[in-house]
C-alpha positions as semicolon CSV with decimal commas, in nm:
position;residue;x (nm);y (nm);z (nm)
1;X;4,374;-1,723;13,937
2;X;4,547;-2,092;13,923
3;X;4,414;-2,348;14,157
4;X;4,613;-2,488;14,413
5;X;4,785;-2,774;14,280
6;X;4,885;-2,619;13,940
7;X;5,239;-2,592;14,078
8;X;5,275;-2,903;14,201
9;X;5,394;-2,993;13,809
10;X;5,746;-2,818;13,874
11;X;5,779;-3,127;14,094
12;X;5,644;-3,447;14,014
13;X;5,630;-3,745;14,209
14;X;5,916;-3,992;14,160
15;X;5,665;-4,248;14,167
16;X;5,704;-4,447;13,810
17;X;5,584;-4,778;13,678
18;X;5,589;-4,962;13,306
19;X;5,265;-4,949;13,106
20;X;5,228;-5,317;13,130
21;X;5,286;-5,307;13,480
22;X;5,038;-5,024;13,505
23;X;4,756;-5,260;13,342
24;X;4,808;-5,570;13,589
25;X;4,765;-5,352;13,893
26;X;4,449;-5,149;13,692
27;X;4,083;-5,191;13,853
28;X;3,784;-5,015;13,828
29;X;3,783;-4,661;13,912
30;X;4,127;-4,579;13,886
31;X;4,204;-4,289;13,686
32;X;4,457;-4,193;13,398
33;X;4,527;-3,848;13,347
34;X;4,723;-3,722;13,064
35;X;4,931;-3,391;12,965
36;X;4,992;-3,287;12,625
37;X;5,187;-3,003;12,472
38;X;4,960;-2,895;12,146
39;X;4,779;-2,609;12,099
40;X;4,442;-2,739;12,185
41;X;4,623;-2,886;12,478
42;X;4,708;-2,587;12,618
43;X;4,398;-2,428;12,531
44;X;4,182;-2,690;12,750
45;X;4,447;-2,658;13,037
46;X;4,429;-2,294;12,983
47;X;4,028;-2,269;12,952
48;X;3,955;-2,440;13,260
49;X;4,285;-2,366;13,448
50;X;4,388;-2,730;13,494
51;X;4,710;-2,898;13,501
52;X;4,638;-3,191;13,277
53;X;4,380;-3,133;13,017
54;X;4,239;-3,538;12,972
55;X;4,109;-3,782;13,217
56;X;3,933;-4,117;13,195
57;X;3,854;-4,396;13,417
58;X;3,968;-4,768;13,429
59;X;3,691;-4,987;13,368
60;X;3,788;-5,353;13,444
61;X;3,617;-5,665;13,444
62;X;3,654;-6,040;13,471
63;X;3,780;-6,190;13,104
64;X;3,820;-5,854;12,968
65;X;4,126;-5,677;12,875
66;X;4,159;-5,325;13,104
67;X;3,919;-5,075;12,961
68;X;3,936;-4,683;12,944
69;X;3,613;-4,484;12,988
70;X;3,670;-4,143;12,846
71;X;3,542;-3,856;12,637
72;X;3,723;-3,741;12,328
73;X;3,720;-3,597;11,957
74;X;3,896;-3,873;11,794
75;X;3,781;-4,174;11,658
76;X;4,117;-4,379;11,597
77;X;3,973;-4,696;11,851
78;X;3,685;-4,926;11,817
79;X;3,431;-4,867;12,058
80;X;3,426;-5,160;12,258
81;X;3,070;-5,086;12,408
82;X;2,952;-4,990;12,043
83;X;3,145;-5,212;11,824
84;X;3,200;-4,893;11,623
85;X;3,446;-4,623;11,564
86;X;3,270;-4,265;11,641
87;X;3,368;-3,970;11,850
88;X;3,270;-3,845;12,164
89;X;3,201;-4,054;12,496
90;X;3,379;-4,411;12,424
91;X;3,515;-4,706;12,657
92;X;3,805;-4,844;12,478
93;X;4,079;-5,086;12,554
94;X;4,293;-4,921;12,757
95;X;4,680;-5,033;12,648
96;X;4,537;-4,940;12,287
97;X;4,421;-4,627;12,457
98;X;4,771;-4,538;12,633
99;X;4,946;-4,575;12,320
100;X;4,728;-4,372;12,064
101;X;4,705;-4,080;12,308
102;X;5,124;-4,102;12,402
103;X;5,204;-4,183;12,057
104;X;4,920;-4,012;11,814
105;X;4,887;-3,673;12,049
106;X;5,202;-3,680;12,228
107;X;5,080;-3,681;12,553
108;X;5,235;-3,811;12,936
109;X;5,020;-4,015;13,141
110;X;4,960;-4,046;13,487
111;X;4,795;-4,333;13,741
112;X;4,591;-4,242;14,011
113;X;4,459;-4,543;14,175
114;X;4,125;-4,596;14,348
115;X;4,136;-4,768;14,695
116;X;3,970;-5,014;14,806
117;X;3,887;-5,202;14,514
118;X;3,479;-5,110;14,407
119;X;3,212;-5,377;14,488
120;X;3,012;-5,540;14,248
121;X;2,755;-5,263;14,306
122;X;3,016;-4,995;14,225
123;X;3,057;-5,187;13,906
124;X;2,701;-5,261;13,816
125;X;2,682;-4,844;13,877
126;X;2,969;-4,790;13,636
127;X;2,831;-5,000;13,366
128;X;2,486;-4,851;13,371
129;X;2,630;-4,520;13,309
130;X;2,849;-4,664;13,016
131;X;2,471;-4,799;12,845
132;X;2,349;-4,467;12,911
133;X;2,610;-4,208;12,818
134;X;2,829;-4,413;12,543
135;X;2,836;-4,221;12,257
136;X;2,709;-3,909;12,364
137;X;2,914;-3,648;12,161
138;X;3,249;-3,422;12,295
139;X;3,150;-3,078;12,285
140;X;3,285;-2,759;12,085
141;X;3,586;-2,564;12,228
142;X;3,330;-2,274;12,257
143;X;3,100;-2,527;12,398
144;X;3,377;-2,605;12,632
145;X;3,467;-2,260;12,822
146;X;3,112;-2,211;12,851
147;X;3,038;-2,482;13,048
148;X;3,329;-2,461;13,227
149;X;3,227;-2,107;13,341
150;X;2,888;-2,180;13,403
151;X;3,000;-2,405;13,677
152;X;3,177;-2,236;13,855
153;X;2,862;-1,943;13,949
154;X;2,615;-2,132;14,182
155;X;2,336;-2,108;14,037
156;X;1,959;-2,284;14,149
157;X;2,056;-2,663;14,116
158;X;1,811;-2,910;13,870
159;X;1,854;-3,241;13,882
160;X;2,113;-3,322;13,602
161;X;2,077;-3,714;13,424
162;X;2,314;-3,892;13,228
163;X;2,034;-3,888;13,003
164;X;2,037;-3,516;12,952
165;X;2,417;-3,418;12,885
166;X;2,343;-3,353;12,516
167;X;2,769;-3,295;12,465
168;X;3,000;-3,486;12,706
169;X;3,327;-3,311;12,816
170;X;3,595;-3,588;12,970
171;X;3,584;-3,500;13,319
172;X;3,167;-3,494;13,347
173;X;3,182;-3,838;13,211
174;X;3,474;-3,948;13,513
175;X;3,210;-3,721;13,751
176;X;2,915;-3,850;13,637
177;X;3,007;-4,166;13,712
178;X;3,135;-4,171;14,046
179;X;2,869;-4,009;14,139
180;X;2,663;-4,285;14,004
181;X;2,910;-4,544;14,216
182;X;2,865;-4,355;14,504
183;X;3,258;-4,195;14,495
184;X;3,081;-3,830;14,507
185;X;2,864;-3,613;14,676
186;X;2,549;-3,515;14,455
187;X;2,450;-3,187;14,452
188;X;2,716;-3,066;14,198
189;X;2,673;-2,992;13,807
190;X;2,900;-3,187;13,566
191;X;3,056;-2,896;13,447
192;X;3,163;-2,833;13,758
193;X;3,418;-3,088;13,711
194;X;3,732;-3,015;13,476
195;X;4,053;-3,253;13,441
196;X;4,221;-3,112;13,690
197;X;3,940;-3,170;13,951
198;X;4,077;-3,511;13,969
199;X;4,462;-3,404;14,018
200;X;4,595;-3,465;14,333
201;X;4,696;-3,098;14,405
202;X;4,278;-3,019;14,392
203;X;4,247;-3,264;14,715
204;X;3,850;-3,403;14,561
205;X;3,712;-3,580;14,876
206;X;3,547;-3,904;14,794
207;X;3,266;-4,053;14,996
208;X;3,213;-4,421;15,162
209;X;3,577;-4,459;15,242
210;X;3,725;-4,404;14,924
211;X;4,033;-4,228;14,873
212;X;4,263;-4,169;14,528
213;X;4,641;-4,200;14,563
214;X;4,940;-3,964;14,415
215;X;5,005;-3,944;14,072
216;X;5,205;-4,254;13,909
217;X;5,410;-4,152;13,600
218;X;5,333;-4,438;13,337
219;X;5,690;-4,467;13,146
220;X;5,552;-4,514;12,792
221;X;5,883;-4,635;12,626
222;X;5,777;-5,001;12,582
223;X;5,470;-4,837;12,348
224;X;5,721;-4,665;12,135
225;X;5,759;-4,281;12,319
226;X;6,051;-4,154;12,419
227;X;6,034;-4,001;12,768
228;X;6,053;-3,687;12,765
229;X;6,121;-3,391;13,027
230;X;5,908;-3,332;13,329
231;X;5,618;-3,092;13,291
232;X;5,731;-2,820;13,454
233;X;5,773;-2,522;13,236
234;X;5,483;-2,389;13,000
């Protein structure tokens, strides 16, 4: 059964704003979410019934360039944390970012900002769980759907560390840490979490004030991408 929220695709907010606009108004804890059209697209959206099947979170910080804290399989970007091109969990710059995954995979991209802006606490959290989980790998498509079911049955919780996710999926690294920042509840497993968690159509309560807005299309024609038609059909 689809989540609430799936439908909310057949009408998109009008709500739309230039990439480089996008990156001035970026700060930490805002989230990108992105929708492609490819096979293994669909098959995350379809594995773990989510709208969008990619999300990362905005990582920014004084003299730096905005930064994207994400999970994937490529390796196209420099690690910024690592120095080093690898798969898996990675904090990259987050124009370059934009671009490869618009361009390279043909995806649409989306802004969900954080408000208020995070403390330095918030931050400190953020970057802690960067040094811990950076480079942890991206798991298996098989990998995947497990997980994803195994979720979603309660089941006795353990205490989960960032220490012990042996595979990283996108949206347990965006979980993991907001839970570290204090933005969720504990008590839930990472792979509770999938992409679409963080849509606005699954209404994810935040704690300590904190709320996410409504989706902002990011027009990706200044990086090169035609714009193509809303994501309404499958």
């Amino acid at each position: 059964m689809r989540r609430p929220g799936w439908g909310m695709l057949t009408g998109m907010p009008d709500s739309r704003i230039g990439l480089t606009d996008a990156l001035e108004l970026a700060r930490t804890g805002d989230l990108w979410l992105f929708r492609g059209r490819t096979a293994a697209d669909r098959a995350i959206q379809t594995t773990t019934n989510s709208p969008v099947n990619h999300v990362g979170m905005a990582i920014v910080l004084d003299d730096l360039p905005p930064l994207l804290w994400h999970a994937e399989l490529g390796k196209t970007l420099p690690d910024v944390w690592a120095g080093m091109h690898h798969r898996g969990v990675q904090l990259h710059d987050l124009r370059a970012a934009v671009e490869v995954w618009a361009r390279r995979y043909g995806q649409r991209a989306w802004l969900r900002q954080l408000s208020p802006a995070v403390g330095a606490e918030q931050e400190d959290a953020a970057l802690r769980t960067v040094a811990r989980l950076d480079g942890t790998p991206f798991p298996s498509t098989a990998q995947l759907a497990t997980r994803w079911l195994r979720g979603r049955f309660p089941r006795p919780r353990r205490a989960v560390s960032p220490q012990a996710l042996q595979t990283a999926y996108c949206a347990e690294v965006v979980a993991v840490t907001y839970e570290a920042m204090g933005l969720l509840p504990p008590g839930r497993a990472p792979n509770w979490y999938d992409p679409g968690r963080f849509w606005s159509g699954d209404a994810l309560e935040l704690r300590a004030g904190f709320t996410l807005g409504g989706e902002i299309a990011v027009d990706l024609a200044e990086a090169g991408v035609r714009r193509t038609r809303p994501c309404g059909g499958r």
